[in-house]
Amino acid sequence: MKNLESTMLTFKGKAYPCCASLTMGLIGGKWKTAILFHLMNEKLRYNELRKLMPTVTERTLSLQLKALEEDGLVKRKVYTSKPPLKVEYSLTDFGKTLIPLIQSIANWGDFVVENYS
Amino acid sequence: MKNLESTMLTFKGKAYPCCASLTMGLIGGKWKTAILFHLMNEKLRYNELRKLMPTVTERTLSLQLKALEEDGLVKRKVYTSKPPLKVEYSLTDFGKTLIPLIQSIANWGDFVVENYS
DNA sequence: AATTATACTATTCTTTTTGATAGTTATTGC
DNA sequence: GCAATAACTATCAAAAAGAATAGTATAATT
């Protein structure tokens, strides 16, 4: 019998018990998919994201963006070097591989609202 | 300008800011997709699930199963009425509508392990 | 000169989620 | 008769996520 670690999947230093858990480790939580959903088709600035997600607090938005950045899904680009006047968030190439999945997640949510409520 | 509630989606008494959030409200968290992934192709008993997910605690497995049941995704069938000798968990018809999505989630996890680690 | 906008961070607090450990009731196999 | 298995529940604790509120530095706008 193998030990547990050998059956675990790892990514960025974290271990996950199965491939589905790994995905959820990266996009799970209350806000991450919402952010990714909004970034799917366009780059957005911090305050533009806030307006699209009026119920998230600034701190939480900030933390989630940072987490997505650390996992390599989102990139943060600062314009006008010295003071950060303009910051644009967008999907990285790696993040773009998630687009079909995010779309499916959004579609299933729509489907539920239409058919089960 | 509309107020916030009017733009929210609701399901089973909970409100979500967007369709992607609604989906994640139902399948998010550390263990739910793993459970759904294992139930995708077969009915499983409590202890069978435990063996497939050796790192989850009994309490957590129990709670997550109950949450999935409450959201109507998983059904719990008890055999041999009086003492609960045999309990089988399986997807409901509603839960089965998630299969393609769960599969995509698992596939993306596999893809990440193969290409980004 | 005062206000507003941008993109945050800091602090504190509450809620939710998850884990660790032990205990329960009943049944089956030896 | 005794240990093992099944399917949990109970209690306590820790960690993570999220909310509320306030504050900061810079620049543009009026």
CSV table of C-alpha atoms (C1' of nucleotides) in Angstrom, one decimal:
chain,number,residue,atom,x,y,z
A,1,MET,CA,0.0,0.0,0.0
A,2,LYS,CA,1.3,3.4,-0.9
A,3,ASN,CA,1.5,6.2,1.6
A,4,LEU,CA,-0.7,9.2,1.3
A,5,GLU,CA,1.8,11.7,0.0
A,6,SER,CA,2.5,9.6,-3.1
A,7,THR,CA,-1.1,9.8,-4.2
A,8,MET,CA,-1.3,13.6,-3.7
A,9,LEU,CA,-1.1,16.1,-6.4
A,10,THR,CA,0.9,19.2,-5.8
A,11,PHE,CA,1.0,22.7,-7.3
A,12,LYS,CA,2.8,25.8,-6.1
A,13,GLY,CA,3.8,23.9,-2.9
A,14,LYS,CA,0.3,22.9,-1.9
A,15,ALA,CA,-0.9,19.3,-1.9
A,16,TYR,CA,-4.3,18.2,-3.1
A,17,PRO,CA,-6.0,14.9,-2.8
A,18,CYS,CA,-7.4,14.8,-6.3
A,19,CYS,CA,-7.4,16.8,-9.5
A,20,ALA,CA,-10.8,18.3,-8.8
A,21,SER,CA,-9.6,19.5,-5.4
A,22,LEU,CA,-6.6,21.1,-7.1
A,23,THR,CA,-8.8,23.1,-9.4
A,24,MET,CA,-11.0,24.2,-6.5
A,25,GLY,CA,-7.9,25.2,-4.5
A,26,LEU,CA,-7.1,27.7,-7.2
A,27,ILE,CA,-10.6,29.0,-8.1
A,28,GLY,CA,-12.6,28.2,-5.0
A,29,GLY,CA,-13.9,30.6,-2.4
A,30,LYS,CA,-16.6,33.1,-2.5
A,31,TRP,CA,-15.1,35.7,-4.9
A,32,LYS,CA,-12.4,34.2,-7.1
A,33,THR,CA,-14.6,32.9,-9.9
A,34,ALA,CA,-16.6,36.1,-9.9
A,35,ILE,CA,-13.3,38.0,-10.4
A,36,LEU,CA,-12.2,35.6,-13.1
A,37,PHE,CA,-15.6,35.8,-14.7
A,38,HIS,CA,-15.3,39.6,-15.0
A,39,LEU,CA,-11.8,39.5,-16.3
A,40,MET,CA,-12.6,36.8,-18.9
A,41,ASN,CA,-13.2,39.3,-21.7
A,42,GLU,CA,-11.5,42.5,-20.6
A,43,LYS,CA,-8.8,44.0,-18.5
A,44,LEU,CA,-10.2,45.9,-15.6
A,45,ARG,CA,-8.9,48.4,-13.0
A,46,TYR,CA,-9.4,47.9,-9.3
A,47,ASN,CA,-12.3,50.3,-9.0
A,48,GLU,CA,-14.0,48.9,-12.1
A,49,LEU,CA,-14.0,45.5,-10.5
A,50,ARG,CA,-15.5,47.1,-7.4
A,51,LYS,CA,-18.3,48.6,-9.3
A,52,LEU,CA,-19.0,45.2,-11.0
A,53,MET,CA,-18.9,43.5,-7.6
A,54,PRO,CA,-20.5,46.0,-5.2
A,55,THR,CA,-20.9,43.6,-2.4
A,56,VAL,CA,-17.3,42.7,-1.9
A,57,THR,CA,-15.2,44.7,0.6
A,58,GLU,CA,-12.1,46.3,-0.5
A,59,ARG,CA,-9.9,44.3,1.7
A,60,THR,CA,-11.4,41.0,0.4
A,61,LEU,CA,-11.1,42.1,-3.2
A,62,SER,CA,-7.5,43.0,-2.6
A,63,LEU,CA,-6.7,39.7,-0.9
A,64,GLN,CA,-8.4,37.7,-3.6
A,65,LEU,CA,-6.6,39.5,-6.4
A,66,LYS,CA,-3.3,38.9,-4.6
A,67,ALA,CA,-4.1,35.2,-4.3
A,68,LEU,CA,-5.0,34.9,-7.9
A,69,GLU,CA,-1.8,36.8,-8.8
A,70,GLU,CA,0.3,34.4,-6.7
A,71,ASP,CA,-1.2,31.4,-8.4
A,72,GLY,CA,-0.3,32.9,-11.7
A,73,LEU,CA,-3.8,33.3,-13.0
A,74,VAL,CA,-4.0,37.1,-13.0
A,75,LYS,CA,-1.5,39.7,-13.8
A,76,ARG,CA,-1.3,43.1,-12.4
A,77,LYS,CA,0.1,45.9,-14.5
A,78,VAL,CA,0.9,49.3,-13.1
A,79,TYR,CA,1.0,52.3,-15.4
A,80,THR,CA,2.8,55.6,-14.8
A,81,SER,CA,5.6,54.2,-12.7
A,82,LYS,CA,6.0,56.1,-9.5
A,83,PRO,CA,2.7,56.4,-7.8
A,84,PRO,CA,0.3,53.6,-8.7
A,85,LEU,CA,-2.3,55.8,-10.5
A,86,LYS,CA,-3.6,53.2,-12.8
A,87,VAL,CA,-3.5,49.5,-12.2
A,88,GLU,CA,-4.9,47.0,-14.7
A,89,TYR,CA,-5.8,43.4,-13.9
A,90,SER,CA,-6.0,40.8,-16.6
A,91,LEU,CA,-5.7,37.1,-17.1
A,92,THR,CA,-2.3,35.6,-17.7
A,93,ASP,CA,-1.9,33.0,-20.4
A,94,PHE,CA,-2.3,30.4,-17.7
A,95,GLY,CA,-5.4,32.1,-16.5
A,96,LYS,CA,-6.8,32.1,-20.0
A,97,THR,CA,-6.7,28.3,-20.0
A,98,LEU,CA,-9.5,28.6,-17.4
A,99,ILE,CA,-11.9,30.5,-19.7
A,100,PRO,CA,-14.0,27.6,-20.9
A,101,LEU,CA,-14.3,26.3,-17.3
A,102,ILE,CA,-15.3,29.7,-15.9
A,103,GLN,CA,-17.8,30.0,-18.7
A,104,SER,CA,-19.2,26.5,-17.9
A,105,ILE,CA,-19.5,27.5,-14.2
A,106,ALA,CA,-21.4,30.6,-15.1
A,107,ASN,CA,-23.6,28.8,-17.5
A,108,TRP,CA,-24.5,26.2,-14.9
A,109,GLY,CA,-25.4,29.0,-12.5
A,110,ASP,CA,-27.7,30.5,-15.1
A,111,PHE,CA,-29.2,27.1,-15.9
A,112,VAL,CA,-30.1,26.6,-12.2
A,113,VAL,CA,-31.7,30.0,-11.9
A,114,GLU,CA,-33.8,29.4,-15.0
A,115,ASN,CA,-34.8,25.8,-14.2
A,116,TYR,CA,-34.7,25.3,-10.5
A,117,SER,CA,-36.0,28.4,-8.8
B,1,MET,CA,-30.2,53.0,-10.4
B,2,LYS,CA,-31.4,49.6,-9.1
B,3,ASN,CA,-30.7,48.6,-5.6
B,4,LEU,CA,-28.5,45.7,-4.9
B,5,GLU,CA,-31.0,43.0,-4.1
B,6,SER,CA,-32.7,43.3,-7.4
B,7,THR,CA,-29.5,42.2,-9.2
B,8,MET,CA,-28.8,39.3,-6.9
B,9,LEU,CA,-29.6,35.7,-7.9
B,10,THR,CA,-31.2,33.5,-5.3
B,11,PHE,CA,-31.3,29.8,-4.8
B,12,LYS,CA,-32.6,27.9,-1.7
B,13,GLY,CA,-32.9,31.1,0.2
B,14,LYS,CA,-29.3,32.3,-0.4
B,15,ALA,CA,-28.4,35.3,-2.5
B,16,TYR,CA,-25.4,35.4,-4.9
B,17,PRO,CA,-24.0,38.3,-6.7
B,18,CYS,CA,-23.5,36.5,-10.0
B,19,CYS,CA,-24.2,33.2,-11.7
B,20,ALA,CA,-20.6,32.0,-11.2
B,21,SER,CA,-20.9,32.7,-7.5
B,22,LEU,CA,-24.1,30.7,-7.3
B,23,THR,CA,-22.4,27.7,-8.8
B,24,MET,CA,-19.5,28.1,-6.4
B,25,GLY,CA,-21.9,28.4,-3.5
B,26,LEU,CA,-23.1,24.9,-4.2
B,27,ILE,CA,-20.0,23.1,-5.2
B,28,GLY,CA,-17.3,25.3,-3.6
B,29,GLY,CA,-15.2,24.4,-0.6
B,30,LYS,CA,-12.4,22.0,-0.1
B,31,TRP,CA,-14.3,18.7,-0.3
B,32,LYS,CA,-17.5,19.1,-2.2
B,33,THR,CA,-16.2,18.7,-5.7
B,34,ALA,CA,-14.1,15.7,-4.6
B,35,ILE,CA,-17.2,14.0,-3.3
B,36,LEU,CA,-19.2,14.8,-6.4
B,37,PHE,CA,-16.3,13.6,-8.5
B,38,HIS,CA,-16.3,10.2,-6.8
B,39,LEU,CA,-20.1,10.0,-7.0
B,40,MET,CA,-20.1,10.9,-10.7
B,41,ASN,CA,-20.1,7.3,-11.9
B,42,GLU,CA,-21.2,5.2,-9.0
B,43,LYS,CA,-23.2,5.1,-5.9
B,44,LEU,CA,-20.9,4.9,-2.8
B,45,ARG,CA,-21.3,4.1,0.8
B,46,TYR,CA,-20.0,6.3,3.6
B,47,ASN,CA,-17.0,4.2,4.3
B,48,GLU,CA,-16.2,3.8,0.6
B,49,LEU,CA,-16.1,7.5,0.2
B,50,ARG,CA,-13.7,7.6,3.2
B,51,LYS,CA,-11.4,5.2,1.6
B,52,LEU,CA,-11.4,7.2,-1.6
B,53,MET,CA,-10.7,10.4,0.4
B,54,PRO,CA,-8.4,9.3,3.2
B,55,THR,CA,-7.4,12.8,4.2
B,56,VAL,CA,-10.9,14.1,5.1
B,57,THR,CA,-12.1,13.7,8.6
B,58,GLU,CA,-15.3,11.9,9.4
B,59,ARG,CA,-17.0,15.0,10.7
B,60,THR,CA,-16.2,17.0,7.7
B,61,LEU,CA,-17.3,14.3,5.3
B,62,SER,CA,-20.5,14.0,7.2
B,63,LEU,CA,-21.1,17.8,7.1
B,64,GLN,CA,-20.3,18.1,3.4
B,65,LEU,CA,-22.6,15.2,2.5
B,66,LYS,CA,-25.3,16.8,4.5
B,67,ALA,CA,-24.8,20.2,2.7
B,68,LEU,CA,-24.9,18.5,-0.7
B,69,GLU,CA,-28.0,16.7,0.3
B,70,GLU,CA,-29.7,19.9,1.5
B,71,ASP,CA,-28.9,21.6,-1.8
B,72,GLY,CA,-30.5,18.7,-3.6
B,73,LEU,CA,-27.4,17.5,-5.4
B,74,VAL,CA,-26.9,14.2,-3.5
B,75,LYS,CA,-29.4,11.7,-2.3
B,76,ARG,CA,-29.0,9.4,0.7
B,77,LYS,CA,-30.6,6.1,0.6
B,78,VAL,CA,-30.8,3.9,3.7
B,79,TYR,CA,-31.2,0.1,3.3
B,80,THR,CA,-32.6,-2.3,5.9
B,81,SER,CA,-34.8,0.1,7.6
B,82,LYS,CA,-34.4,0.0,11.4
B,83,PRO,CA,-30.7,0.4,12.2
B,84,PRO,CA,-28.8,2.2,9.4
B,85,LEU,CA,-26.7,-0.6,8.3
B,86,LYS,CA,-26.1,0.4,4.7
B,87,VAL,CA,-26.3,3.9,3.4
B,88,GLU,CA,-25.7,4.7,-0.2
B,89,TYR,CA,-24.9,8.2,-1.5
B,90,SER,CA,-25.6,9.0,-5.1
B,91,LEU,CA,-26.3,12.0,-7.4
B,92,THR,CA,-29.8,13.2,-7.7
B,93,ASP,CA,-31.1,14.1,-11.2
B,94,PHE,CA,-30.3,17.7,-10.4
B,95,GLY,CA,-26.8,16.6,-9.2
B,96,LYS,CA,-26.3,14.8,-12.5
B,97,THR,CA,-26.7,18.0,-14.4
B,98,LEU,CA,-23.3,18.9,-12.8
B,99,ILE,CA,-21.5,15.9,-14.3
B,100,PRO,CA,-20.0,17.8,-17.4
B,101,LEU,CA,-18.9,20.6,-15.1
B,102,ILE,CA,-17.3,18.3,-12.5
B,103,GLN,CA,-15.6,16.5,-15.4
B,104,SER,CA,-14.2,19.8,-16.7
B,105,ILE,CA,-13.0,20.8,-13.3
B,106,ALA,CA,-11.2,17.5,-12.9
B,107,ASN,CA,-9.8,17.7,-16.4
B,108,TRP,CA,-8.4,21.2,-15.8
B,109,GLY,CA,-6.7,19.9,-12.6
B,110,ASP,CA,-5.1,17.1,-14.6
B,111,PHE,CA,-4.1,19.6,-17.3
B,112,VAL,CA,-2.4,21.8,-14.7
B,113,VAL,CA,-0.5,18.9,-13.1
B,114,GLU,CA,0.7,17.8,-16.5
B,115,ASN,CA,1.6,21.1,-18.0
B,116,TYR,CA,2.5,23.5,-15.1
B,117,SER,CA,4.4,21.5,-12.5
C,1,DA,C1',-7.3,75.7,-2.0
C,2,DA,C1',-10.6,72.1,-1.4
C,3,DT,C1',-12.7,68.2,-3.1
C,4,DT,C1',-12.7,64.0,-5.5
C,5,DA,C1',-10.7,59.8,-7.4
C,6,DT,C1',-7.4,55.9,-7.4
C,7,DA,C1',-5.6,52.0,-5.3
C,8,DC,C1',-4.9,50.4,-1.9
C,9,DT,C1',-3.4,48.9,3.6
C,10,DA,C1',-4.4,48.4,8.7
C,11,DT,C1',-7.0,47.0,12.4
C,12,DT,C1',-10.4,44.6,14.6
C,13,DC,C1',-14.1,41.4,14.6
C,14,DT,C1',-17.3,37.7,13.3
C,15,DT,C1',-18.5,33.8,10.8
C,16,DT,C1',-17.5,29.8,8.4
C,17,DT,C1',-14.9,26.0,7.5
C,18,DT,C1',-12.0,22.4,8.7
C,19,DG,C1',-9.5,19.4,11.9
C,20,DA,C1',-8.5,16.3,16.0
C,21,DT,C1',-10.3,13.2,19.0
C,22,DA,C1',-13.5,10.4,21.2
C,23,DG,C1',-17.9,8.3,21.7
C,24,DT,C1',-22.3,5.8,20.1
C,25,DT,C1',-25.5,2.1,18.4
C,26,DA,C1',-26.1,-1.9,16.1
C,27,DT,C1',-24.5,-6.0,13.3
C,28,DT,C1',-21.5,-9.3,11.6
C,29,DG,C1',-17.7,-12.6,11.6
C,30,DC,C1',-14.7,-15.5,14.2
D,1,DG,C1',-18.1,-13.6,23.8
D,2,DC,C1',-15.1,-10.3,21.6
D,3,DA,C1',-13.3,-7.7,18.1
D,4,DA,C1',-14.3,-5.5,13.9
D,5,DT,C1',-17.2,-2.8,10.8
D,6,DA,C1',-20.6,0.6,9.5
D,7,DA,C1',-22.3,5.1,9.9
D,8,DC,C1',-22.3,8.2,12.1
D,9,DT,C1',-22.5,12.4,16.3
D,10,DA,C1',-20.4,15.3,20.0
D,11,DT,C1',-17.1,18.4,21.7
D,12,DC,C1',-13.5,21.4,21.4
D,13,DA,C1',-10.0,23.9,18.9
D,14,DA,C1',-7.7,26.1,15.0
D,15,DA,C1',-7.5,28.2,10.7
D,16,DA,C1',-9.4,30.6,7.0
D,17,DA,C1',-12.5,33.7,4.9
D,18,DG,C1',-15.0,37.6,5.0
D,19,DA,C1',-17.1,42.2,7.0
D,20,DA,C1',-16.8,46.9,9.0
D,21,DT,C1',-14.5,50.8,9.4
D,22,DA,C1',-10.9,54.0,9.0
D,23,DG,C1',-6.8,55.7,7.0
D,24,DT,C1',-2.9,56.7,3.4
D,25,DA,C1',-0.4,58.8,-0.6
D,26,DT,C1',-0.7,60.8,-4.9
D,27,DA,C1',-2.8,63.3,-8.6
D,28,DA,C1',-6.3,65.5,-11.2
D,29,DT,C1',-10.3,68.4,-11.0
D,30,DT,C1',-13.0,72.4,-9.8
